Structure formats: C-alpha cells, structure tokens
Amino acid sequence: MLLLFLTVLLVSEFGAGLRRHGHHGLLLPPPNVHNYPVPPDQWFTQKLDHSQPGDLRTWQQRYFTNDTFYRPGGPVFLMIGGEGTASPVWMVTGSWIEYAEEHGALCFQLEHRFYGKSHPTEDMSVKNLRYLSSEQALADLATFSAAMAEKHALPEGTKWVAFGGSYPGSLAAWYRLKYPHMVHAAVSSSAPLVAKTNFYEFLEVVSDAVKAESGDTCYNNIAAAFTELEKQLADKERWRPLGKLFRLCDPYAGSDLNTSSLVSSLADLFEGTVQYNRDNREFEGAKDANITVSTLCHLMSDGAGSPLDRLAAVNAALMAVRGDKCLDYTYKSEMDKMRQESFDSPDNTGMRQWIYQTCNEFGWYQTSDAESQPFGHRFPLAFSVQQCMDAYGTKFNQSFIDAAVAATNVRYGGRGIRVRRVVFINGSIDPWHAMGLTATRSRHVPVIYVNGTAHCANMYPSRDEDLPELKAARRRIGRLIARWLQEDDQ
Ligand SMILES: *[C@@H]1O[C@H](CO)[C@@H](O)[C@H](O)[C@H]1NC(C)=O
Ligand SMILES: *[C@@H]1O[C@H](CO)[C@@H](O)[C@H](O)[C@H]1NC(C)=O
Ligand SMILES: *[C@@H]1O[C@H](CO)[C@@H](O)[C@H](O)[C@H]1NC(C)=O
Ligand SMILES: *[C@@H]1O[C@H](CO)[C@@H](O)[C@H](O)[C@H]1NC(C)=O
Ligand SMILES: *[C@@H]1O[C@H](CO)[C@@H](O)[C@H](O)[C@H]1NC(C)=O
Ligand SMILES: *[C@@H]1O[C@H](CO)[C@@H](O)[C@H](O)[C@H]1NC(C)=O
C-alpha cells in the first residue's frame, strides 16, 4: 500500500493488513526491542469536530512529552503522528532528538486521530470516519499546541518546529501552510505533496531502484517471473501446483479480485523492500530489516530453477522472516480485515483508517498501470477503486475519489505549496519521492535530495555506516533549524 508512512504493532507492513494497499509509508511502530526507557502515555481532551465550533463533544488524544533537554525560553519540537500507532521510542531517539538536545527543545509527539490509542469515536463505522481527515488532524495540532503553551507556561514568542515523515511529513508542511502563527518551521521527510488517484509511478521508481542496485538481470528475471505467473494463472491445470509453489493458504480458483490480490502481494515483496532499503529500522524491531533489494535480486539473479521458481524463493524467504506459514492472499481475507469497525480488534492495524483517507482525500493507489515496470498488469486502478467501494460503500467510486483528490490539491496547493521555512527531504530510491517536491525553489524552501537512501532515512538514529550523503543531509537539516530559530518574523 501506499504508504508512508506505514505502522503497525508487530506487524511489519508485510504483515497482516497493510499489504495490498501498499506501503503507505508509515514509520514502522516499534516493539521496543532495546528496552529504552520511554515516557508514559499522556492524554489531551480534544474536540471531535473542529469545523463546528458549537459542537462541544470531546475525546482523549494520546501524546508523549520529553522535557529532559528543555531550557526555559528554548523552542518546542513537535513530532506529528501519522497513519499508525505513535511510538514512544521516537521520544528518546531519532535525529530530531539529537537536534532537540542541541537547541534545548521541549519535545512532544501527538498521535493522529483514529490511529493507535486515539479514538475520537466509539468505532470506525463509515458514519464515524467522517471525522477522520487531514484538516481535522491539523486543527488537532493547533489546539494541542495552544493548550501545551499554557500548561507549560511557555514564554510568548516560543518557536515551534514540526517534524514528520511520510504522510506526517505532508502534515508538517501543511500545518506550516495553514497555521503559520502556530509553527515557525517544519522538517518534512519523504512527504507526498500531490494527491493523485493513480500512483502508477510508484512501481516505476521501484523498477529504477532494482536496476540501480542490481542491474538489468534482476529486472529482467522479475519481468519473466511475472509474465510466467500471469500465464499460469490463466491455465486451470496450473492452479494447484502454483498454490503449492507459493504456499497459498487457500487454493487459487480464478476470479479477477483474487488474481489482483495475489499478484499485488507478490509485487509487494519488492515494493516494501525498496521503500525501506537499508533504513536503520532495527531499533524499531523490524524483522525484515536486513533484507535489502540486493538480497532479493541475488535470489532472482542467481537462484536455482526458472524465474518463477526464484520468485517463489523470494516469497519463501520473506515468509520465513515474518514467521508466516502460508500466504494469506485472498481478496476476502483482505476485505474482512478492512471492514472491521472495532478499534479493539486484532485486525485494527490502521489500514481501515488509512485506506479511508486515500479514498476520501489522497488516492495514491500503487497500481500496475505503468508500462515500464516488471510486475505485470493485474492490479489496475479499478482494483483499488473496488476496494474503496467494498470497504466503505458504493459512494466511493472513481468519480468520487477523483473529485476528492482534486479538492485536496486545491486545499494544499500540491507541488505549488506556498510556504517558507520548510525543508523537504527526499531519498532517490524512495518511491514516494515521485509525489514530492522536485527542486529547491528558494532558500526558504530547500529540498534536500539524498542519493541512495530510502523512505524517511534521515529520521532514523544515525549510524557510523550511514552513507556520507545521509550524514551530510542530517547536518544540513541541523544547520537550517539553527538558522531558522534565529529568524523572528512569522
Ligand atoms: C529524553 O530523551 C533522552 C535521550 O534519549 C533520554 O535520555 C531522556 O530520558 C528522555 N526523557 C524523557 C522524559 O523521556
Ligand atoms: C477467492 O478465493 C477463495 C479461496 O479459494 C474463495 O473462497 C473466494 O470465493 C474467492 N473470491 C472471489 C471473489 O472469487
Ligand atoms: C537477517 O537476520 C536474521 C535474524 O535477525 C537472520 O536469521 C538472517 O540470516 C539474516 N539474513 C541475512 C540475509 O543476513
Ligand atoms: C459514481 O457515483 C455517482 C453518484 O452515485 C454517479 O453519478 C457517477 O456516475 C458514478 N461514477 C462512476 C465512475 O461510476
Ligand atoms: C528530489 O530532489 C532532487 C533534487 O532537487 C530532484 O532531482 C529529484 O527529482 C527529487 N525527487 C522528487 C520527485 O522529489
Ligand atoms: C548517486 O550515487 C551513485 C552511486 O554512488 C552515483 O553513480 C550517481 O551518480 C549519484 N547520483 C547523483 C544524482 O548524485
């Protein structure tokens, strides 16, 4: 799935749920493997509907504080929560904490409404999901910031800096755009700024990354494997052996939806790996953190058997890391999870909420509609639209999504966003960069391009072995923050 931002309990995004809809990009949610002491949950009484001042209903929104580095008169750093459970591990680690120490900043993280433990409504019925939107989330940030300024008796003129990666990276920039009086500057990592229904470019960037890492052999073998897969899926005689080869939980018995679902989950093995290639995610407990594009390409290029057998080996390797016994690929299984309206269900991985946001605001469907990619053509846009309609009702058809996407771009400006003191960071092999800003427009809106890195790489804790480009990017972001904290105008 799209993803940015991409976040779920133990489930990596390969796990239950976040699969078909793509790598939405989430910063994966950390089982706290290293047992860092982390700050406790705190709760903020938040308005349900910011668009109705007269609606006084409230709910409890979760947040975290780290005040260890705060020097009175210092700035406030705000980490924006996204489409998954907010992790307290981010309160004690990550590059933003290093900047906080340097500047004596007070640090907060606010969980996004409807994700994690922040439940504005009793459940996630379609009726209740109408309170889930980026606009409501921005208003949550502003309301929260005003209340924290009072609670902590912050001096007038205290400067707030917003941080976010993936969808929260977009929110960081949009917060600066819509509430410039509340936030002085923003660091926006891997942020998609343009809403687009058909995000076929995602697979093109995945293809480029595969070629850049491992050359044409890998690309050609992937293409051969998917061509053969599509051929065999059309041949009833081959269904049973295919089921065995890919260790499907349920026998394959035709149907367009199951076909789309199966082929996209196999493409997803590569998509997810590229998105997070070599990110330092181990501290978050990502079990597949040491699987990289070159690991997969090694299997595709030098493995035994036909290209299809090698694809099966890639599937088996990722299943082994995830501890899955079989491949749960059916459309029904996907829909059962997406239709689960209870916050308490084990199937609540954030996917029902996130896909709703895509159907209602952003699109960003990672379809197989591009010509120049090796993953076949069996998950076209119509498949993603079908999921919107099956999960939330027939109202969410393509006309609806297209109109919603257009409205989002009018609201925030897309790539033409008018902001100052926002730094956008993109990584060359992060597929999301295709929806981001392409070039620095002025010194007030620098774009930092990090050659060779993936999704949100700059946000993770630094390591000695990080690429020199990545180290330089972190230093440059640090210098920008320092400079902007010296500026006084709005
Ligand atoms: C804030 O982060 C620092 C750096 O990891 C850590 O040492 C400190 O304990 C944290 N403070 C709180 C209140 O969590
Ligand atoms: C998908 O496959 C499963 C398992 O074979 C089957 O039960 C289900 O009916 C199929 N779904 C569709 C939409 O055909
Ligand atoms: C990745 O790490 C797991 C354990 O964390 C290990 O079993 C596996 O061999 C490693 N794979 C590679 C390709 O290094
Ligand atoms: C979507 O639904 C609307 C209203 O029900 C209808 O007018 C429109 O033609 C539909 N669009 C498509 C592409 O089916
Ligand atoms: C990232 O930034 C670089 C440098 O400005 C640019 O060449 C590249 O196209 C950008 N990628 C996107 C689409 O954001
Ligand atoms: C990115 O890095 C690769 C390998 O280090 C190099 O070949 C390529 O020219 C670099 N691209 C840019 C735009 O700097």
XYZ file of C-alpha atoms and ligand atoms in Angstrom:
574
model
C 0.000 0.000 0.000
C 0.863 3.439 -0.146
C 2.212 4.144 2.443
C 4.125 6.334 4.290
C 4.314 6.259 6.489
C 3.366 2.671 7.441
C 2.799 1.418 11.216
C 1.575 -1.449 12.990
C 2.117 -3.384 16.101
C 4.254 -6.313 15.434
C 3.033 -6.453 12.012
C 5.593 -5.087 9.731
C 3.970 -3.795 6.728
C 4.363 -7.044 5.132
C 2.237 -8.468 7.820
C -1.452 -8.692 8.137
C -3.169 -5.948 6.500
C -1.050 -3.267 5.109
C -0.153 -5.344 2.170
C -2.195 -4.735 -0.898
C -2.784 -1.179 -0.326
C 0.710 -0.571 -0.363
C 3.383 0.890 1.506
C 1.734 3.869 2.761
C 4.971 4.893 4.157
C 4.453 4.693 7.798
C 7.344 4.920 10.135
C 7.056 1.394 11.450
C 5.833 1.057 15.007
C 8.328 -0.145 17.378
C 8.153 -3.070 19.600
C 10.716 -1.613 21.949
C 13.347 -4.284 21.437
C 16.141 -2.498 23.194
C 14.012 -1.651 26.190
C 14.767 2.031 26.082
C 13.015 3.704 28.995
C 10.283 5.700 27.302
C 7.953 8.419 28.587
C 4.432 7.367 29.600
C 1.170 7.926 27.707
C -0.479 11.262 28.388
C -3.964 12.334 27.374
C -5.315 15.526 25.927
C -9.005 16.477 25.819
C -9.541 17.198 22.131
C -12.528 18.497 20.172
C -14.287 15.970 17.963
C -15.236 18.348 15.168
C -13.159 21.470 14.604
C -15.390 22.558 11.749
C -18.305 23.089 14.155
C -17.383 25.464 16.962
C -20.746 24.786 18.570
C -20.159 21.048 18.734
C -18.692 20.595 22.196
C -18.080 16.853 22.062
C -14.552 15.827 23.060
C -12.376 12.727 23.261
C -8.986 11.748 24.674
C -5.987 12.067 22.358
C -2.700 10.431 23.280
C 0.588 12.302 23.393
C 4.112 11.983 24.773
C 6.488 14.530 26.286
C 10.255 14.603 26.647
C 11.276 17.666 28.659
C 14.759 16.441 29.572
C 16.555 18.812 27.230
C 14.272 21.807 27.626
C 15.943 25.048 28.577
C 13.424 27.766 29.519
C 12.981 30.061 26.556
C 14.009 27.272 24.156
C 11.942 26.068 21.213
C 9.322 23.333 21.116
C 9.689 20.397 18.744
C 6.512 18.637 17.692
C 6.626 15.185 16.114
C 3.439 14.647 14.153
C 1.803 11.236 14.422
C 0.624 9.508 11.285
C -1.299 6.569 9.963
C -0.355 4.112 12.664
C 0.272 3.773 16.367
C 2.513 6.546 17.670
C 5.649 5.088 19.146
C 7.163 6.431 22.368
C 10.537 5.137 21.150
C 10.655 8.227 18.917
C 10.641 10.308 22.123
C 14.103 9.123 23.093
C 15.797 8.501 19.772
C 15.990 9.636 16.158
C 17.712 12.603 14.590
C 15.130 15.086 15.903
C 16.094 14.193 19.490
C 19.711 14.999 18.623
C 18.579 18.422 17.355
C 16.456 18.865 20.497
C 19.442 18.297 22.740
C 21.435 20.858 20.782
C 18.739 23.532 20.981
C 17.318 22.843 24.437
C 13.930 21.971 22.969
C 10.820 20.696 24.687
C 9.582 17.671 22.697
C 6.047 16.441 22.101
C 4.556 13.787 19.885
C 0.816 13.842 19.202
C -0.847 10.672 17.946
C -3.073 11.145 14.884
C -6.814 10.862 15.491
C -8.266 7.393 14.810
C -4.893 5.606 14.987
C -3.234 3.782 17.857
C -4.956 4.594 21.137
C -6.501 7.867 19.939
C -10.153 7.043 19.391
C -12.435 10.021 18.782
C -15.496 7.809 18.331
C -16.810 4.517 19.622
C -15.867 2.635 16.463
C -14.810 3.084 12.841
C -18.176 2.902 11.136
C -18.305 4.904 7.918
C -20.523 7.392 9.717
C -17.838 7.982 12.327
C -14.972 8.059 9.866
C -16.272 11.391 8.624
C -14.312 12.915 11.499
C -11.094 11.453 10.072
C -9.315 13.885 7.758
C -6.049 15.742 7.383
C -7.879 19.027 8.065
C -9.201 17.768 11.402
C -5.696 16.437 12.177
C -4.137 19.876 11.525
C -6.707 21.518 13.760
C -5.879 18.909 16.443
C -2.233 20.001 16.252
C -3.098 23.669 16.640
C -5.491 23.087 19.530
C -2.948 20.858 21.254
C -0.118 23.369 20.798
C -2.152 26.205 22.251
C -3.052 24.103 25.281
C 0.557 22.948 25.841
C 1.842 26.518 25.651
C -0.487 27.295 28.531
C 0.131 24.114 30.512
C 3.913 24.538 30.392
C 3.736 28.334 30.758
C 5.858 28.820 27.651
C 7.055 32.383 27.155
C 5.377 34.415 24.467
C 7.196 34.060 21.149
C 8.256 30.468 21.801
C 9.082 28.902 18.451
C 7.572 25.583 17.447
C 9.178 23.319 14.864
C 7.140 20.471 13.356
C 8.675 17.161 12.258
C 7.129 14.354 10.259
C 7.954 11.625 7.795
C 5.742 10.325 5.012
C 2.103 11.411 5.494
C 3.066 13.242 8.700
C 5.764 14.928 6.584
C 2.953 16.283 4.414
C 1.077 17.307 7.543
C 4.170 19.142 8.821
C 4.295 21.241 5.640
C 0.523 21.740 5.539
C 0.500 22.746 9.214
C 3.037 25.460 8.423
C 0.858 26.489 5.449
C -2.461 26.641 7.277
C -1.325 27.642 10.778
C 1.809 29.783 10.215
C 1.182 31.581 13.512
C 1.418 28.272 15.413
C 4.519 26.765 13.837
C 7.725 28.587 12.961
C 9.405 25.970 10.747
C 8.979 22.383 9.584
C 11.151 19.425 8.647
C 9.211 17.366 6.166
C 10.715 13.996 5.248
C 9.612 11.881 2.288
C 6.387 13.838 2.079
C 3.944 13.256 -0.751
C 2.513 16.695 -1.507
C 0.446 15.939 -4.559
C -2.712 13.872 -4.218
C -3.197 11.614 -7.241
C -5.672 8.824 -7.787
C -3.458 6.578 -9.861
C 0.028 6.487 -8.370
C 1.441 4.167 -11.046
C 4.780 5.994 -10.738
C 5.427 4.083 -7.522
C 6.293 0.888 -9.390
C 8.410 2.831 -11.866
C 10.609 4.104 -9.050
C 10.726 0.597 -7.578
C 11.929 -0.602 -11.002
C 14.577 2.101 -11.193
C 15.791 1.160 -7.726
C 16.017 -2.501 -8.693
C 18.020 -1.587 -11.797
C 20.246 0.858 -9.943
C 21.069 -1.668 -7.224
C 21.356 -4.832 -9.162
C 21.345 -4.231 -12.864
C 19.197 -5.457 -15.711
C 19.449 -9.170 -14.922
C 17.371 -8.795 -11.794
C 14.810 -6.600 -13.541
C 14.541 -8.990 -16.485
C 14.113 -12.016 -14.241
C 11.364 -10.296 -12.260
C 9.637 -9.455 -15.538
C 9.988 -13.058 -16.757
C 8.615 -14.392 -13.465
C 5.519 -12.194 -13.542
C 4.876 -12.932 -17.214
C 5.008 -16.646 -16.474
C 2.857 -16.195 -13.372
C 0.142 -14.417 -15.358
C 0.291 -17.124 -17.995
C -0.107 -19.911 -15.456
C -2.894 -18.123 -13.627
C -4.834 -18.271 -16.879
C -4.384 -22.047 -17.073
C -6.607 -24.079 -14.754
C -4.216 -27.052 -14.867
C -1.527 -24.940 -13.247
C -3.563 -23.644 -10.305
C -2.820 -26.467 -7.916
C 0.976 -26.552 -8.493
C 1.072 -22.751 -8.240
C -0.716 -22.927 -4.903
C 1.974 -25.275 -3.662
C 4.854 -23.275 -5.111
C 3.750 -20.047 -3.400
C 2.382 -21.795 -0.308
C -1.031 -20.188 -0.593
C -3.269 -20.566 2.473
C -6.320 -21.054 0.244
C -6.364 -22.776 -3.120
C -6.370 -20.468 -6.100
C -9.595 -20.811 -8.044
C -9.602 -17.944 -10.512
C -11.581 -14.695 -10.104
C -10.231 -11.291 -11.040
C -10.220 -9.976 -7.498
C -8.243 -12.910 -6.117
C -5.848 -12.636 -9.028
C -5.236 -8.944 -8.397
C -4.845 -9.641 -4.744
C -2.307 -12.433 -5.304
C -0.211 -10.689 -7.948
C -0.086 -7.456 -5.970
C 1.023 -9.256 -2.820
C 3.906 -10.781 -4.743
C 4.858 -7.408 -6.258
C 4.665 -6.085 -2.753
C 7.617 -8.214 -1.686
C 9.769 -5.920 -3.799
C 7.872 -2.700 -3.148
C 8.228 -2.902 0.613
C 11.864 -3.870 0.427
C 12.718 -0.936 -1.825
C 10.788 1.545 0.260
C 12.786 0.720 3.357
C 16.026 -0.390 1.759
C 18.786 -0.229 4.368
C 16.909 2.153 6.610
C 18.087 1.808 10.156
C 14.844 0.236 11.295
C 16.320 -2.443 13.512
C 15.862 -0.274 16.547
C 12.153 -0.434 15.795
C 12.310 -4.203 15.763
C 11.575 -4.620 12.064
C 12.179 -8.283 11.460
C 12.912 -7.847 7.786
C 15.354 -5.002 8.361
C 18.303 -6.894 6.930
C 16.506 -7.900 3.731
C 17.524 -5.448 1.037
C 16.967 -5.060 -2.667
C 20.290 -6.731 -3.276
C 19.245 -9.746 -1.135
C 16.128 -10.176 -3.285
C 17.998 -9.559 -6.510
C 20.625 -12.077 -5.543
C 17.842 -14.671 -5.273
C 16.276 -13.521 -8.570
C 19.558 -13.464 -10.497
C 21.498 -16.417 -9.104
C 18.841 -18.708 -7.651
C 18.016 -22.191 -8.874
C 15.214 -23.031 -11.299
C 13.127 -20.818 -13.562
C 12.453 -17.133 -12.836
C 9.079 -18.206 -11.411
C 10.811 -20.643 -9.021
C 13.103 -17.827 -7.959
C 10.147 -15.560 -7.281
C 8.761 -18.378 -5.123
C 12.097 -18.433 -3.290
C 11.846 -14.680 -2.629
C 8.343 -15.244 -1.284
C 9.560 -18.104 0.916
C 12.452 -16.021 2.247
C 10.199 -13.154 3.303
C 7.614 -15.544 4.753
C 10.360 -17.128 6.845
C 11.493 -13.770 8.233
C 7.917 -12.847 9.052
C 7.167 -16.249 10.531
C 4.208 -16.822 8.179
C 3.272 -20.429 7.481
C 1.318 -19.715 4.315
C 0.478 -16.774 2.068
C -2.876 -15.281 3.011
C -3.695 -13.713 -0.315
C -7.449 -13.766 -0.864
C -9.476 -10.661 -1.524
C -11.994 -11.784 1.059
C -9.378 -12.060 3.757
C -8.195 -8.569 2.934
C -11.757 -7.200 2.984
C -12.632 -8.937 6.252
C -9.824 -7.005 7.876
C -10.713 -3.754 6.190
C -14.344 -3.988 7.189
C -13.532 -4.499 10.852
C -15.023 -1.452 12.577
C -13.865 -2.145 16.116
C -10.819 -0.330 17.475
C -10.140 -3.316 19.745
C -9.954 -5.918 17.003
C -6.553 -7.539 16.381
C -7.184 -6.652 12.716
C -7.034 -2.951 13.546
C -3.631 -2.226 12.037
C -4.523 1.245 10.852
C -5.400 0.007 7.420
C -9.154 0.640 7.549
C -8.430 4.219 8.598
C -5.643 4.841 6.127
C -7.423 3.414 3.109
C -10.413 5.529 4.055
C -8.165 8.582 3.907
C -6.922 7.539 0.491
C -10.484 7.019 -0.805
C -11.640 10.285 0.719
C -8.620 12.605 0.258
C -5.483 11.342 -1.447
C -5.803 8.406 -3.831
C -2.159 7.283 -4.128
C -3.023 3.803 -5.381
C 0.089 1.873 -6.284
C -1.316 0.285 -9.384
C 0.263 -1.843 -12.079
C -0.792 0.650 -14.764
C 2.693 1.860 -15.748
C 4.213 0.278 -18.853
C 7.802 0.380 -17.716
C 7.754 -1.929 -14.713
C 8.219 -5.685 -14.445
C 5.306 -6.676 -12.167
C 2.655 -7.425 -14.781
C -0.637 -5.622 -15.176
C -3.064 -7.421 -12.926
C -3.710 -4.769 -10.282
C -5.049 -1.820 -12.258
C -6.733 1.251 -10.781
C -10.147 -0.400 -10.971
C -8.954 -2.899 -8.340
C -8.132 -0.158 -5.832
C -11.405 1.633 -6.516
C -13.266 -1.639 -5.947
C -11.642 -1.879 -2.529
C -12.854 1.610 -1.591
C -16.398 0.712 -2.598
C -16.359 -2.687 -0.892
C -14.898 -1.311 2.324
C -16.845 1.951 2.725
C -19.781 1.891 0.327
C -20.526 2.405 -3.353
C -20.413 6.165 -2.930
C -16.604 5.870 -3.048
C -16.424 5.217 -6.784
C -13.833 6.629 -9.105
C -15.674 9.907 -9.751
C -15.838 10.473 -6.011
C -12.146 9.719 -5.479
C -11.073 11.916 -8.407
C -13.117 14.814 -7.054
C -11.729 14.312 -3.541
C -8.172 14.242 -4.860
C -8.714 17.438 -6.861
C -10.155 19.161 -3.786
C -7.108 18.131 -1.721
C -4.733 19.664 -4.248
C -6.734 22.878 -4.283
C -6.730 22.959 -0.469
C -2.963 22.494 -0.036
C -1.561 23.595 -3.380
C 0.114 20.341 -4.391
C 3.676 20.978 -5.573
C 2.865 24.678 -5.760
C 2.525 24.873 -1.964
C 3.379 28.370 -0.702
C 5.420 28.078 2.437
C 8.646 29.353 3.906
C 10.985 27.717 6.393
C 10.060 24.195 5.420
C 12.767 21.761 4.407
C 11.724 18.838 2.250
C 13.932 15.780 2.231
C 13.677 13.133 -0.443
C 15.610 9.909 -0.995
C 16.451 8.820 -4.529
C 15.195 5.275 -4.056
C 12.129 6.154 -2.039
C 9.176 5.547 -4.368
C 7.277 8.285 -2.562
C 9.639 10.915 -3.908
C 7.598 10.809 -7.103
C 4.818 12.698 -5.276
C 7.159 15.117 -3.570
C 8.832 18.402 -4.389
C 11.384 18.160 -7.152
C 13.627 21.126 -6.666
C 14.532 23.907 -4.329
C 12.504 26.988 -5.219
C 14.141 29.433 -2.862
C 16.348 29.468 0.184
C 13.202 29.424 2.290
C 12.019 26.122 0.838
C 15.098 23.974 0.378
C 14.798 20.459 -0.972
C 17.482 18.061 0.187
C 17.994 15.115 -2.082
C 19.740 12.156 -0.503
C 21.257 9.960 -3.146
C 20.963 6.256 -2.407
C 18.558 6.352 0.527
C 15.025 5.179 1.035
C 11.904 6.275 2.864
C 12.398 8.661 5.788
C 16.042 7.599 6.163
C 17.083 10.928 7.678
C 14.720 10.490 10.629
C 16.238 7.280 11.923
C 19.014 7.270 14.514
C 22.392 7.874 12.940
C 24.849 5.049 12.469
C 28.544 5.077 11.647
C 27.929 3.144 8.448
C 25.338 5.609 7.085
C 26.088 6.901 3.586
C 28.090 10.151 3.555
C 25.157 11.802 1.696
C 22.834 10.870 4.539
C 25.220 12.183 7.180
C 25.577 15.413 5.239
C 21.796 15.751 4.937
C 21.330 15.397 8.696
C 23.971 18.083 9.279
C 22.362 20.391 6.759
C 18.928 19.975 8.357
C 20.566 20.789 11.690
C 22.051 23.996 10.268
C 18.703 25.028 8.775
C 16.938 24.538 12.097
C 19.619 26.593 13.832
C 19.317 29.388 11.281
C 15.539 29.462 11.316
C 15.400 29.573 15.094
C 17.306 32.864 14.803
C 14.684 34.407 12.496
C 11.869 36.298 14.164
C 9.216 37.055 11.595
C 6.235 34.856 11.030
C 14.526 12.254 26.537
O 15.437 11.658 25.617
C 16.725 11.446 26.166
C 17.610 10.936 25.037
O 17.266 9.666 24.669
C 16.633 10.472 27.337
O 17.905 10.292 27.912
C 15.654 11.014 28.354
O 15.466 10.039 29.375
C 14.330 11.319 27.717
N 13.454 11.950 28.694
C 12.250 11.501 28.944
C 11.433 12.260 29.936
O 11.786 10.509 28.419
C -11.042 -16.198 -3.659
O -10.510 -17.462 -3.310
C -11.064 -18.022 -2.148
C -10.282 -19.303 -1.800
O -10.164 -20.132 -2.904
C -12.551 -18.280 -2.371
O -13.132 -18.801 -1.200
C -13.216 -16.963 -2.737
O -14.563 -17.187 -3.067
C -12.516 -16.299 -3.905
N -13.030 -14.944 -4.033
C -13.620 -14.492 -5.102
C -14.008 -13.038 -5.090
O -13.817 -15.205 -6.049
C 18.666 -11.488 8.825
O 18.552 -11.590 10.235
C 18.032 -12.825 10.683
C 17.901 -12.773 12.192
O 17.661 -11.488 12.657
C 18.959 -13.954 10.265
O 18.396 -15.180 10.687
C 19.112 -13.937 8.768
O 20.053 -14.925 8.372
C 19.585 -12.576 8.282
N 19.564 -12.581 6.823
C 20.535 -12.072 6.087
C 20.335 -12.112 4.610
O 21.525 -11.554 6.577
C -20.239 7.459 -9.107
O -21.423 7.689 -8.399
C -22.087 8.885 -8.775
C -23.250 9.117 -7.818
O -23.784 7.947 -7.363
C -22.526 8.771 -10.227
O -23.190 9.952 -10.631
C -21.275 8.562 -11.087
O -21.632 8.387 -12.444
C -20.503 7.336 -10.590
N -19.229 7.277 -11.303
C -18.699 6.155 -11.774
C -17.375 6.263 -12.453
O -19.243 5.075 -11.653
C 14.375 15.071 -5.031
O 15.196 16.187 -5.133
C 16.116 16.169 -6.221
C 16.973 17.402 -6.109
O 16.195 18.558 -6.055
C 15.423 16.057 -7.540
O 16.361 15.927 -8.581
C 14.529 14.850 -7.507
O 13.775 14.780 -8.693
C 13.615 14.963 -6.308
N 12.671 13.917 -6.284
C 11.391 14.208 -6.064
C 10.433 13.856 -7.106
O 11.013 14.763 -5.100
C 24.175 8.660 -6.804
O 25.111 7.702 -6.358
C 25.524 6.802 -7.365
C 26.383 5.730 -6.746
O 27.086 6.195 -5.624
C 26.232 7.565 -8.475
O 26.604 6.672 -9.504
C 25.263 8.612 -9.030
O 25.910 9.401 -10.000
C 24.731 9.516 -7.923
N 23.692 10.382 -8.465
C 23.613 11.680 -8.180
C 22.471 12.422 -8.783
O 24.417 12.219 -7.460
